[in-house]
Amino acid sequence: MRRILLESLTRGPLTEPPPPPDEAALAELAKNVEKAAQARLGRSLSIRQVDAGSCNACELEIHALANAFYDLERFGLRFVASPRHADVLMVTGPVTKNMRDALERTYDATPNPKWVVAIGDCARDGGCFAGSYAVVGGVSAVIPVDLHIAGCPPTPTAMLKGLLALLERVDASALAT
Ligand code: SF4
């Protein structure tokens, strides 16, 4: 018992150390965020996830962001249930024809300033579903996208890097206004 107590007092945290923000993401965001940020968000972002037609592997990696290892909330990032409470739309999958209208309505329901992060290769350009009769294309074919995070699926660390870059960029822009 004493050994366990001693170990728990001296052992460091078991969570993943935060990755540095992604440099490519920072460059992409420099174009898109500066002109949009109008108010300071207090270094927190609320995220609404939208599955526009993915195979659900991207969702499995997104779910991992909330577990005790990646622990997204320690950075001030959290998922919300409604676009009306969101700053960021995190969209996965190619946009299917059936989901096009829902994605547009979700975008319209999200208050300004807002940012769209396209997750995975399908969200960038349709990925392996590009050209399908059921698919419109990547997310940017339907709504404006501020940041793409590549991968099939992207790892939780890649998503965390992109989101931390977004948080950093939004915070810097807001401070400058
Ligand atoms: S990027 Fe890959 S994992 Fe994500 S929805 Fe497309 S096929 Fe599935």
GROMACS .gro file of N, CA and C and ligand atoms in nm:
model
  539
    1MET      N    1   0.082  -0.121   0.000
    1MET     CA    2   0.000   0.000   0.000
    1MET      C    3   0.086   0.127   0.000
    2ARG      N    4   0.192   0.123   0.088
    2ARG     CA    5   0.282   0.240   0.094
    2ARG      C    6   0.352   0.262  -0.039
    3ARG      N    7   0.389   0.150  -0.102
    3ARG     CA    8   0.458   0.160  -0.232
    3ARG      C    9   0.366   0.225  -0.337
    4ILE      N   10   0.239   0.183  -0.337
    4ILE     CA   11   0.144   0.239  -0.436
    4ILE      C   12   0.124   0.388  -0.411
    5LEU      N   13   0.111   0.422  -0.282
    5LEU     CA   14   0.092   0.564  -0.247
    5LEU      C   15   0.211   0.648  -0.292
    6LEU      N   16   0.332   0.595  -0.262
    6LEU     CA   17   0.455   0.666  -0.298
    6LEU      C   18   0.464   0.683  -0.450
    7GLU      N   19   0.432   0.574  -0.522
    7GLU     CA   20   0.437   0.579  -0.670
    7GLU      C   21   0.340   0.682  -0.725
    8SER      N   22   0.218   0.685  -0.668
    8SER     CA   23   0.118   0.778  -0.723
    8SER      C   24   0.157   0.923  -0.694
    9LEU      N   25   0.235   0.945  -0.585
    9LEU     CA   26   0.277   1.083  -0.556
    9LEU      C   27   0.393   1.127  -0.645
   10THR      N   28   0.478   1.032  -0.683
   10THR     CA   29   0.598   1.071  -0.757
   10THR      C   30   0.585   1.055  -0.908
   11ARG      N   31   0.484   0.976  -0.954
   11ARG     CA   32   0.473   0.950  -1.098
   11ARG      C   33   0.414   1.072  -1.170
   12GLY      N   34   0.461   1.099  -1.288
   12GLY     CA   35   0.409   1.210  -1.369
   12GLY      C   36   0.273   1.176  -1.427
   13PRO      N   37   0.209   1.272  -1.495
   13PRO     CA   38   0.076   1.245  -1.554
   13PRO      C   39   0.085   1.139  -1.663
   14LEU      N   40  -0.022   1.058  -1.679
   14LEU     CA   41  -0.022   0.952  -1.779
   14LEU      C   42  -0.078   0.999  -1.912
   15THR      N   43  -0.127   1.120  -1.917
   15THR     CA   44  -0.182   1.169  -2.043
   15THR      C   45  -0.071   1.200  -2.143
   16GLU      N   46  -0.109   1.201  -2.270
   16GLU     CA   47  -0.016   1.233  -2.379
   16GLU      C   48   0.032   1.377  -2.363
   17PRO      N   49   0.164   1.405  -2.370
   17PRO     CA   50   0.207   1.545  -2.366
   17PRO      C   51   0.153   1.618  -2.489
   18PRO      N   52   0.119   1.748  -2.476
   18PRO     CA   53   0.059   1.817  -2.590
   18PRO      C   54   0.156   1.827  -2.708
   19PRO      N   55   0.111   1.796  -2.831
   19PRO     CA   56   0.199   1.810  -2.946
   19PRO      C   57   0.213   1.958  -2.982
   20PRO      N   58   0.322   1.997  -3.050
   20PRO     CA   59   0.329   2.137  -3.095
   20PRO      C   60   0.226   2.161  -3.203
   21PRO      N   61   0.172   2.284  -3.216
   21PRO     CA   62   0.076   2.309  -3.323
   21PRO      C   63   0.138   2.280  -3.459
   22ASP      N   64   0.058   2.233  -3.550
   22ASP     CA   65   0.104   2.195  -3.684
   22ASP      C   66   0.143   2.319  -3.765
   23GLU      N   67   0.267   2.322  -3.817
   23GLU     CA   68   0.316   2.441  -3.891
   23GLU      C   69   0.235   2.465  -4.019
   24ALA      N   70   0.205   2.356  -4.093
   24ALA     CA   71   0.126   2.371  -4.217
   24ALA      C   72  -0.013   2.423  -4.185
   25ALA      N   73  -0.068   2.374  -4.073
   25ALA     CA   74  -0.201   2.421  -4.033
   25ALA      C   75  -0.196   2.569  -3.998
   26LEU      N   76  -0.089   2.610  -3.929
   26LEU     CA   77  -0.075   2.752  -3.893
   26LEU      C   78  -0.072   2.839  -4.018
   27ALA      N   79   0.001   2.792  -4.122
   27ALA     CA   80   0.010   2.869  -4.246
   27ALA      C   81  -0.126   2.880  -4.314
   28GLU      N   82  -0.201   2.769  -4.317
   28GLU     CA   83  -0.334   2.771  -4.381
   28GLU      C   84  -0.427   2.863  -4.303
   29LEU      N   85  -0.416   2.856  -4.170
   29LEU     CA   86  -0.506   2.936  -4.086
   29LEU      C   87  -0.474   3.084  -4.093
   30ALA      N   88  -0.346   3.117  -4.118
   30ALA     CA   89  -0.308   3.258  -4.123
   30ALA      C   90  -0.393   3.332  -4.223
   31LYS      N   91  -0.426   3.266  -4.335
   31LYS     CA   92  -0.509   3.330  -4.438
   31LYS      C   93  -0.653   3.346  -4.390
   32ASN      N   94  -0.704   3.242  -4.325
   32ASN     CA   95  -0.848   3.232  -4.305
   32ASN      C   96  -0.899   3.290  -4.175
   33VAL      N   97  -0.819   3.283  -4.069
   33VAL     CA   98  -0.874   3.319  -3.938
   33VAL      C   99  -0.862   3.468  -3.908
   34GLU      N  100  -0.749   3.528  -3.950
   34GLU     CA  101  -0.724   3.666  -3.911
   34GLU      C  102  -0.839   3.758  -3.947
   35LYS      N  103  -0.893   3.739  -4.069
   35LYS     CA  104  -0.998   3.830  -4.113
   35LYS      C  105  -1.131   3.800  -4.045
   36ALA      N  106  -1.145   3.683  -3.984
   36ALA     CA  107  -1.275   3.644  -3.930
   36ALA      C  108  -1.289   3.668  -3.780
   37ALA      N  109  -1.181   3.661  -3.706
   37ALA     CA  110  -1.193   3.669  -3.560
   37ALA      C  111  -1.229   3.811  -3.518
   38GLN      N  112  -1.339   3.827  -3.449
   38GLN     CA  113  -1.382   3.961  -3.410
   38GLN      C  114  -1.385   3.978  -3.259
   39ALA      N  115  -1.385   3.871  -3.183
   39ALA     CA  116  -1.395   3.885  -3.039
   39ALA      C  117  -1.307   3.780  -2.972
   40ARG      N  118  -1.256   3.811  -2.857
   40ARG     CA  119  -1.172   3.716  -2.786
   40ARG      C  120  -1.257   3.602  -2.731
   41LEU      N  121  -1.209   3.480  -2.750
   41LEU     CA  122  -1.288   3.364  -2.710
   41LEU      C  123  -1.235   3.302  -2.581
   42GLY      N  124  -1.137   3.369  -2.517
   42GLY     CA  125  -1.089   3.320  -2.389
   42GLY      C  126  -1.017   3.187  -2.397
   43ARG      N  127  -0.944   3.165  -2.506
   43ARG     CA  128  -0.867   3.042  -2.526
   43ARG      C  129  -0.952   2.917  -2.506
   44SER      N  130  -1.074   2.919  -2.556
   44SER     CA  131  -1.153   2.797  -2.557
   44SER      C  132  -1.232   2.792  -2.688
   45LEU      N  133  -1.256   2.672  -2.734
   45LEU     CA  134  -1.336   2.656  -2.856
   45LEU      C  135  -1.436   2.544  -2.834
   46SER      N  136  -1.559   2.567  -2.874
   46SER     CA  137  -1.662   2.463  -2.869
   46SER      C  138  -1.677   2.405  -3.008
   47ILE      N  139  -1.681   2.274  -3.015
   47ILE     CA  140  -1.677   2.204  -3.144
   47ILE      C  141  -1.804   2.123  -3.165
   48ARG      N  142  -1.865   2.140  -3.281
   48ARG     CA  143  -1.977   2.055  -3.320
   48ARG      C  144  -1.927   1.964  -3.432
   49GLN      N  145  -1.936   1.835  -3.413
   49GLN     CA  146  -1.891   1.742  -3.517
   49GLN      C  147  -2.006   1.708  -3.610
   50VAL      N  148  -1.977   1.709  -3.740
   50VAL     CA  149  -2.080   1.675  -3.840
   50VAL      C  150  -2.026   1.562  -3.927
   51ASP      N  151  -2.096   1.452  -3.930
   51ASP     CA  152  -2.063   1.342  -4.021
   51ASP      C  153  -2.142   1.364  -4.149
   52ALA      N  154  -2.071   1.406  -4.254
   52ALA     CA  155  -2.140   1.438  -4.380
   52ALA      C  156  -2.147   1.318  -4.473
   53GLY      N  157  -2.100   1.201  -4.424
   53GLY     CA  158  -2.106   1.080  -4.507
   53GLY      C  159  -1.984   0.991  -4.494
   54SER      N  160  -1.918   0.999  -4.376
   54SER     CA  161  -1.792   0.925  -4.362
   54SER      C  162  -1.816   0.776  -4.341
   55CYS      N  163  -1.706   0.699  -4.345
   55CYS     CA  164  -1.713   0.554  -4.321
   55CYS      C  165  -1.711   0.525  -4.172
   56ASN      N  166  -1.698   0.630  -4.091
   56ASN     CA  167  -1.698   0.625  -3.944
   56ASN      C  168  -1.561   0.594  -3.882
   57ALA      N  169  -1.460   0.568  -3.962
   57ALA     CA  170  -1.327   0.550  -3.904
   57ALA      C  171  -1.274   0.684  -3.853
   58CYS      N  172  -1.305   0.793  -3.925
   58CYS     CA  173  -1.265   0.925  -3.875
   58CYS      C  174  -1.331   0.952  -3.739
   59GLU      N  175  -1.456   0.911  -3.723
   59GLU     CA  176  -1.527   0.933  -3.596
   59GLU      C  177  -1.459   0.856  -3.482
   60LEU      N  178  -1.412   0.734  -3.513
   60LEU     CA  179  -1.345   0.656  -3.407
   60LEU      C  180  -1.223   0.730  -3.355
   61GLU      N  181  -1.149   0.793  -3.446
   61GLU     CA  182  -1.030   0.869  -3.403
   61GLU      C  183  -1.071   0.997  -3.330
   62ILE      N  184  -1.180   1.057  -3.373
   62ILE     CA  185  -1.229   1.177  -3.302
   62ILE      C  186  -1.272   1.140  -3.160
   63HIS      N  187  -1.339   1.027  -3.146
   63HIS     CA  188  -1.380   0.983  -3.011
   63HIS      C  189  -1.258   0.969  -2.921
   64ALA      N  190  -1.148   0.922  -2.978
   64ALA     CA  191  -1.027   0.903  -2.897
   64ALA      C  192  -0.976   1.035  -2.839
   65LEU      N  193  -1.007   1.146  -2.904
   65LEU     CA  194  -0.962   1.276  -2.852
   65LEU      C  195  -1.017   1.304  -2.713
   66ALA      N  196  -1.134   1.246  -2.683
   66ALA     CA  197  -1.198   1.275  -2.555
   66ALA      C  198  -1.158   1.176  -2.446
   67ASN      N  199  -1.076   1.075  -2.480
   67ASN     CA  200  -1.042   0.979  -2.374
   67ASN      C  201  -0.935   1.036  -2.281
   68ALA      N  202  -0.903   0.957  -2.178
   68ALA     CA  203  -0.813   1.008  -2.073
   68ALA      C  204  -0.670   1.029  -2.124
   69PHE      N  205  -0.634   0.964  -2.234
   69PHE     CA  206  -0.498   0.974  -2.285
   69PHE      C  207  -0.477   1.106  -2.360
   70TYR      N  208  -0.567   1.139  -2.451
   70TYR     CA  209  -0.553   1.265  -2.528
   70TYR      C  210  -0.619   1.382  -2.455
   71ASP      N  211  -0.727   1.356  -2.385
   71ASP     CA  212  -0.790   1.451  -2.292
   71ASP      C  213  -0.803   1.592  -2.351
   72LEU      N  214  -0.881   1.601  -2.456
   72LEU     CA  215  -0.898   1.726  -2.532
   72LEU      C  216  -0.937   1.846  -2.444
   73GLU      N  217  -1.017   1.819  -2.341
   73GLU     CA  218  -1.073   1.931  -2.262
   73GLU      C  219  -0.969   2.006  -2.182
   74ARG      N  220  -0.853   1.944  -2.160
   74ARG     CA  221  -0.750   2.018  -2.082
   74ARG      C  222  -0.699   2.138  -2.161
   75PHE      N  223  -0.721   2.142  -2.293
   75PHE     CA  224  -0.676   2.255  -2.376
   75PHE      C  225  -0.786   2.359  -2.396
   76GLY      N  226  -0.901   2.340  -2.334
   76GLY     CA  227  -1.012   2.435  -2.355
   76GLY      C  228  -1.093   2.402  -2.478
   77LEU      N  229  -1.077   2.281  -2.530
   77LEU     CA  230  -1.153   2.237  -2.648
   77LEU      C  231  -1.258   2.137  -2.602
   78ARG      N  232  -1.385   2.157  -2.646
   78ARG     CA  233  -1.487   2.060  -2.602
   78ARG      C  234  -1.592   2.045  -2.710
   79PHE      N  235  -1.653   1.928  -2.710
   79PHE     CA  236  -1.760   1.901  -2.806
   79PHE      C  237  -1.893   1.945  -2.749
   80VAL      N  238  -1.978   2.002  -2.836
   80VAL     CA  239  -2.111   2.044  -2.792
   80VAL      C  240  -2.215   1.977  -2.883
   81ALA      N  241  -2.339   1.974  -2.832
   81ALA     CA  242  -2.443   1.897  -2.900
   81ALA      C  243  -2.517   1.978  -3.006
   82SER      N  244  -2.498   2.111  -3.007
   82SER     CA  245  -2.575   2.192  -3.101
   82SER      C  246  -2.483   2.289  -3.175
   83PRO      N  247  -2.507   2.310  -3.305
   83PRO     CA  248  -2.426   2.410  -3.376
   83PRO      C  249  -2.447   2.551  -3.320
   84ARG      N  250  -2.559   2.575  -3.254
   84ARG     CA  251  -2.585   2.708  -3.198
   84ARG      C  252  -2.489   2.741  -3.083
   85HIS      N  253  -2.426   2.639  -3.026
   85HIS     CA  254  -2.330   2.660  -2.916
   85HIS      C  255  -2.187   2.645  -2.964
   86ALA      N  256  -2.166   2.631  -3.095
   86ALA     CA  257  -2.033   2.594  -3.146
   86ALA      C  258  -1.957   2.714  -3.204
   87ASP      N  259  -1.825   2.709  -3.193
   87ASP     CA  260  -1.736   2.801  -3.265
   87ASP      C  261  -1.678   2.733  -3.388
   88VAL      N  262  -1.665   2.602  -3.378
   88VAL     CA  263  -1.599   2.525  -3.484
   88VAL      C  264  -1.689   2.411  -3.530
   89LEU      N  265  -1.700   2.395  -3.662
   89LEU     CA  266  -1.763   2.276  -3.718
   89LEU      C  267  -1.653   2.184  -3.763
   90MET      N  268  -1.652   2.062  -3.711
   90MET     CA  269  -1.552   1.962  -3.749
   90MET      C  270  -1.625   1.862  -3.838
   91VAL      N  271  -1.594   1.864  -3.968
   91VAL     CA  272  -1.674   1.787  -4.064
   91VAL      C  273  -1.593   1.670  -4.118
   92THR      N  274  -1.653   1.551  -4.117
   92THR     CA  275  -1.586   1.432  -4.170
   92THR      C  276  -1.661   1.381  -4.293
   93GLY      N  277  -1.586   1.305  -4.373
   93GLY     CA  278  -1.646   1.233  -4.485
   93GLY      C  279  -1.659   1.316  -4.611
   94PRO      N  280  -1.680   1.249  -4.723
   94PRO     CA  281  -1.719   1.324  -4.841
   94PRO      C  282  -1.861   1.373  -4.812
   95VAL      N  283  -1.900   1.484  -4.873
   95VAL     CA  284  -2.038   1.529  -4.850
   95VAL      C  285  -2.129   1.451  -4.945
   96THR      N  286  -2.217   1.372  -4.889
   96THR     CA  287  -2.310   1.296  -4.973
   96THR      C  288  -2.425   1.388  -5.014
   97LYS      N  289  -2.491   1.349  -5.122
   97LYS     CA  290  -2.604   1.431  -5.168
   97LYS      C  291  -2.712   1.439  -5.061
   98ASN      N  292  -2.731   1.330  -4.987
   98ASN     CA  293  -2.832   1.330  -4.881
   98ASN      C  294  -2.797   1.422  -4.765
   99MET      N  295  -2.667   1.447  -4.743
   99MET     CA  296  -2.625   1.528  -4.627
   99MET      C  297  -2.597   1.673  -4.663
  100ARG      N  298  -2.603   1.707  -4.791
  100ARG     CA  299  -2.567   1.842  -4.833
  100ARG      C  300  -2.653   1.948  -4.763
  101ASP      N  301  -2.783   1.929  -4.767
  101ASP     CA  302  -2.875   2.025  -4.709
  101ASP      C  303  -2.852   2.037  -4.557
  102ALA      N  304  -2.834   1.923  -4.491
  102ALA     CA  305  -2.813   1.923  -4.346
  102ALA      C  306  -2.684   1.998  -4.310
  103LEU      N  307  -2.579   1.980  -4.392
  103LEU     CA  308  -2.452   2.049  -4.366
  103LEU      C  309  -2.469   2.200  -4.384
  104GLU      N  310  -2.538   2.240  -4.489
  104GLU     CA  311  -2.560   2.384  -4.511
  104GLU      C  312  -2.641   2.445  -4.397
  105ARG      N  313  -2.742   2.372  -4.352
  105ARG     CA  314  -2.826   2.425  -4.244
  105ARG      C  315  -2.749   2.430  -4.112
  106THR      N  316  -2.662   2.332  -4.089
  106THR     CA  317  -2.579   2.333  -3.968
  106THR      C  318  -2.484   2.452  -3.972
  107TYR      N  319  -2.426   2.478  -4.089
  107TYR     CA  320  -2.335   2.593  -4.105
  107TYR      C  321  -2.410   2.724  -4.078
  108ASP      N  322  -2.528   2.736  -4.135
  108ASP     CA  323  -2.607   2.858  -4.116
  108ASP      C  324  -2.647   2.877  -3.970
  109ALA      N  325  -2.666   2.766  -3.898
  109ALA     CA  326  -2.711   2.775  -3.758
  109ALA      C  327  -2.597   2.807  -3.662
  110THR      N  328  -2.473   2.799  -3.710
  110THR     CA  329  -2.357   2.825  -3.623
  110THR      C  330  -2.330   2.976  -3.620
  111PRO      N  331  -2.323   3.036  -3.500
  111PRO     CA  332  -2.304   3.182  -3.494
  111PRO      C  333  -2.164   3.225  -3.539
  112ASN      N  334  -2.152   3.346  -3.590
  112ASN     CA  335  -2.023   3.406  -3.625
  112ASN      C  336  -1.954   3.461  -3.500
  113PRO      N  337  -1.820   3.465  -3.493
  113PRO     CA  338  -1.729   3.407  -3.592
  113PRO      C  339  -1.725   3.255  -3.578
  114LYS      N  340  -1.708   3.186  -3.691
  114LYS     CA  341  -1.706   3.040  -3.688
  114LYS      C  342  -1.598   2.990  -3.782
  115TRP      N  343  -1.552   2.872  -3.754
  115TRP     CA  344  -1.448   2.810  -3.836
  115TRP      C  345  -1.487   2.668  -3.871
  116VAL      N  346  -1.445   2.627  -3.990
  116VAL     CA  347  -1.476   2.491  -4.036
  116VAL      C  348  -1.346   2.414  -4.053
  117VAL      N  349  -1.337   2.298  -3.988
  117VAL     CA  350  -1.221   2.211  -4.001
  117VAL      C  351  -1.266   2.083  -4.071
  118ALA      N  352  -1.207   2.055  -4.186
  118ALA     CA  353  -1.240   1.934  -4.262
  118ALA      C  354  -1.144   1.823  -4.219
  119ILE      N  355  -1.200   1.714  -4.170
  119ILE     CA  356  -1.119   1.605  -4.113
  119ILE      C  357  -1.111   1.488  -4.211
  120GLY      N  358  -0.988   1.454  -4.252
  120GLY     CA  359  -0.968   1.335  -4.335
  120GLY      C  360  -0.964   1.365  -4.483
  121ASP      N  361  -0.911   1.270  -4.558
  121ASP     CA  362  -0.894   1.288  -4.702
  121ASP      C  363  -1.027   1.300  -4.775
  122CYS      N  364  -1.129   1.231  -4.727
  122CYS     CA  365  -1.261   1.241  -4.792
  122CYS      C  366  -1.317   1.382  -4.780
  123ALA      N  367  -1.296   1.443  -4.663
  123ALA     CA  368  -1.349   1.578  -4.642
  123ALA      C  369  -1.275   1.681  -4.726
  124ARG      N  370  -1.151   1.646  -4.768
  124ARG     CA  371  -1.073   1.741  -4.850
  124ARG      C  372  -1.125   1.743  -4.994
  125ASP      N  373  -1.139   1.624  -5.053
  125ASP     CA  374  -1.177   1.623  -5.196
  125ASP      C  375  -1.264   1.503  -5.235
  126GLY      N  376  -1.324   1.440  -5.137
  126GLY     CA  377  -1.404   1.320  -5.165
  126GLY      C  378  -1.327   1.192  -5.141
  127GLY      N  379  -1.191   1.202  -5.137
  127GLY     CA  380  -1.107   1.086  -5.108
  127GLY      C  381  -1.140   0.967  -5.198
  128CYS      N  382  -1.151   0.850  -5.136
  128CYS     CA  383  -1.176   0.728  -5.214
  128CYS      C  384  -1.320   0.721  -5.266
  129PHE      N  385  -1.405   0.815  -5.223
  129PHE     CA  386  -1.543   0.818  -5.272
  129PHE      C  387  -1.564   0.922  -5.382
  130ALA      N  388  -1.457   0.994  -5.418
  130ALA     CA  389  -1.469   1.099  -5.520
  130ALA      C  390  -1.525   1.040  -5.649
  131GLY      N  391  -1.618   1.109  -5.710
  131GLY     CA  392  -1.675   1.064  -5.837
  131GLY      C  393  -1.795   0.973  -5.820
  132SER      N  394  -1.825   0.934  -5.695
  132SER     CA  395  -1.941   0.847  -5.674
  132SER      C  396  -2.070   0.921  -5.708
  133TYR      N  397  -2.169   0.848  -5.757
  133TYR     CA  398  -2.299   0.909  -5.791
  133TYR      C  399  -2.366   0.970  -5.668
  134ALA      N  400  -2.326   0.923  -5.546
  134ALA     CA  401  -2.394   0.967  -5.424
  134ALA      C  402  -2.325   1.084  -5.355
  135VAL      N  403  -2.211   1.130  -5.412
  135VAL     CA  404  -2.126   1.225  -5.341
  135VAL      C  405  -2.119   1.359  -5.415
  136VAL      N  406  -2.130   1.469  -5.337
  136VAL     CA  407  -2.114   1.603  -5.396
  136VAL      C  408  -1.966   1.634  -5.415
  137GLY      N  409  -1.883   1.596  -5.316
  137GLY     CA  410  -1.739   1.624  -5.321
  137GLY      C  411  -1.686   1.649  -5.181
  138GLY      N  412  -1.575   1.723  -5.172
  138GLY     CA  413  -1.520   1.759  -5.041
  138GLY      C  414  -1.609   1.862  -4.973
  139VAL      N  415  -1.575   1.893  -4.848
  139VAL     CA  416  -1.657   1.986  -4.769
  139VAL      C  417  -1.659   2.125  -4.833
  140SER      N  418  -1.543   2.166  -4.891
  140SER     CA  419  -1.537   2.301  -4.948
  140SER      C  420  -1.627   2.316  -5.072
  141ALA      N  421  -1.680   2.205  -5.125
  141ALA     CA  422  -1.775   2.216  -5.235
  141ALA      C  423  -1.910   2.267  -5.185
  142VAL      N  424  -1.929   2.266  -5.053
  142VAL     CA  425  -2.060   2.303  -4.997
  142VAL      C  426  -2.051   2.425  -4.903
  143ILE      N  427  -1.951   2.426  -4.816
  143ILE     CA  428  -1.933   2.540  -4.723
  143ILE      C  429  -1.784   2.578  -4.720
  144PRO      N  430  -1.752   2.704  -4.679
  144PRO     CA  431  -1.611   2.743  -4.676
  144PRO      C  432  -1.534   2.668  -4.568
  145VAL      N  433  -1.413   2.625  -4.601
  145VAL     CA  434  -1.330   2.548  -4.506
  145VAL      C  435  -1.209   2.632  -4.467
  146ASP      N  436  -1.178   2.637  -4.339
  146ASP     CA  437  -1.062   2.712  -4.291
  146ASP      C  438  -0.937   2.626  -4.275
  147LEU      N  439  -0.957   2.498  -4.246
  147LEU     CA  440  -0.841   2.412  -4.220
  147LEU      C  441  -0.873   2.269  -4.262
  148HIS      N  442  -0.776   2.206  -4.331
  148HIS     CA  443  -0.788   2.064  -4.365
  148HIS      C  444  -0.690   1.985  -4.280
  149ILE      N  445  -0.735   1.875  -4.226
  149ILE     CA  446  -0.644   1.784  -4.155
  149ILE      C  447  -0.644   1.652  -4.233
  150ALA      N  448  -0.528   1.622  -4.294
  150ALA     CA  449  -0.521   1.509  -4.386
  150ALA      C  450  -0.505   1.377  -4.311
  151GLY      N  451  -0.534   1.269  -4.382
  151GLY     CA  452  -0.517   1.134  -4.326
  151GLY      C  453  -0.640   1.051  -4.354
  152CYS      N  454  -0.622   0.919  -4.350
  152CYS     CA  455  -0.735   0.830  -4.377
  152CYS      C  456  -0.730   0.711  -4.282
  153PRO      N  457  -0.778   0.728  -4.160
  153PRO     CA  458  -0.821   0.854  -4.099
  153PRO      C  459  -0.700   0.927  -4.039
  154PRO      N  460  -0.713   1.057  -4.009
  154PRO     CA  461  -0.605   1.125  -3.938
  154PRO      C  462  -0.594   1.072  -3.795
  155THR      N  463  -0.474   1.074  -3.740
  155THR     CA  464  -0.457   1.028  -3.601
  155THR      C  465  -0.511   1.134  -3.505
  156PRO      N  466  -0.545   1.095  -3.382
  156PRO     CA  467  -0.585   1.195  -3.283
  156PRO      C  468  -0.479   1.303  -3.265
  157THR      N  469  -0.350   1.264  -3.272
  157THR     CA  470  -0.243   1.364  -3.255
  157THR      C  471  -0.247   1.465  -3.369
  158ALA      N  472  -0.270   1.419  -3.493
  158ALA     CA  473  -0.277   1.513  -3.606
  158ALA      C  474  -0.393   1.610  -3.587
  159MET      N  475  -0.506   1.558  -3.538
  159MET     CA  476  -0.622   1.647  -3.516
  159MET      C  477  -0.593   1.746  -3.404
  160LEU      N  478  -0.528   1.696  -3.299
  160LEU     CA  479  -0.495   1.783  -3.186
  160LEU      C  480  -0.401   1.894  -3.230
  161LYS      N  481  -0.303   1.861  -3.314
  161LYS     CA  482  -0.209   1.962  -3.364
  161LYS      C  483  -0.285   2.070  -3.441
  162GLY      N  484  -0.377   2.028  -3.528
  162GLY     CA  485  -0.453   2.124  -3.607
  162GLY      C  486  -0.543   2.210  -3.520
  163LEU      N  487  -0.608   2.148  -3.422
  163LEU     CA  488  -0.698   2.226  -3.335
  163LEU      C  489  -0.620   2.322  -3.246
  164LEU      N  490  -0.501   2.278  -3.200
  164LEU     CA  491  -0.419   2.369  -3.119
  164LEU      C  492  -0.369   2.486  -3.203
  165ALA      N  493  -0.338   2.459  -3.331
  165ALA     CA  494  -0.298   2.567  -3.421
  165ALA      C  495  -0.414   2.665  -3.438
  166LEU      N  496  -0.535   2.612  -3.452
  166LEU     CA  497  -0.653   2.697  -3.466
  166LEU      C  498  -0.673   2.782  -3.341
  167LEU      N  499  -0.661   2.716  -3.225
  167LEU     CA  500  -0.678   2.788  -3.098
  167LEU      C  501  -0.576   2.900  -3.086
  168GLU      N  502  -0.451   2.870  -3.123
  168GLU     CA  503  -0.344   2.969  -3.115
  168GLU      C  504  -0.371   3.087  -3.209
  169ARG      N  505  -0.417   3.054  -3.329
  169ARG     CA  506  -0.442   3.155  -3.431
  169ARG      C  507  -0.561   3.244  -3.392
  170VAL      N  508  -0.666   3.180  -3.345
  170VAL     CA  509  -0.785   3.256  -3.304
  170VAL      C  510  -0.750   3.349  -3.191
  171ASP      N  511  -0.673   3.297  -3.094
  171ASP     CA  512  -0.635   3.377  -2.978
  171ASP      C  513  -0.551   3.495  -3.020
  172ALA      N  514  -0.452   3.474  -3.111
  172ALA     CA  515  -0.365   3.582  -3.156
  172ALA      C  516  -0.444   3.688  -3.231
  173SER      N  517  -0.537   3.644  -3.317
  173SER     CA  518  -0.618   3.739  -3.396
  173SER      C  519  -0.708   3.821  -3.305
  174ALA      N  520  -0.768   3.752  -3.206
  174ALA     CA  521  -0.860   3.821  -3.117
  174ALA      C  522  -0.787   3.925  -3.034
  175LEU      N  523  -0.664   3.890  -2.991
  175LEU     CA  524  -0.587   3.984  -2.912
  175LEU      C  525  -0.549   4.107  -2.993
  176ALA      N  526  -0.531   4.088  -3.125
  176ALA     CA  527  -0.490   4.199  -3.211
  176ALA      C  528  -0.605   4.295  -3.241
  177THR      N  529  -0.732   4.253  -3.215
  177THR     CA  530  -0.846   4.340  -3.248
  177THR      C  531  -0.880   4.431  -3.131
  178SF4     S1  532  -1.086   0.979  -4.472
  178SF4    FE1  533  -1.070   0.755  -4.463
  178SF4     S2  534  -1.136   0.706  -4.255
  178SF4    FE2  535  -1.211   0.914  -4.297
  178SF4     S3  536  -1.419   0.889  -4.380
  178SF4    FE3  537  -1.277   0.887  -4.556
  178SF4     S4  538  -1.234   0.669  -4.593
  178SF4    FE4  539  -1.320   0.686  -4.386
   0.00000   0.00000   0.00000
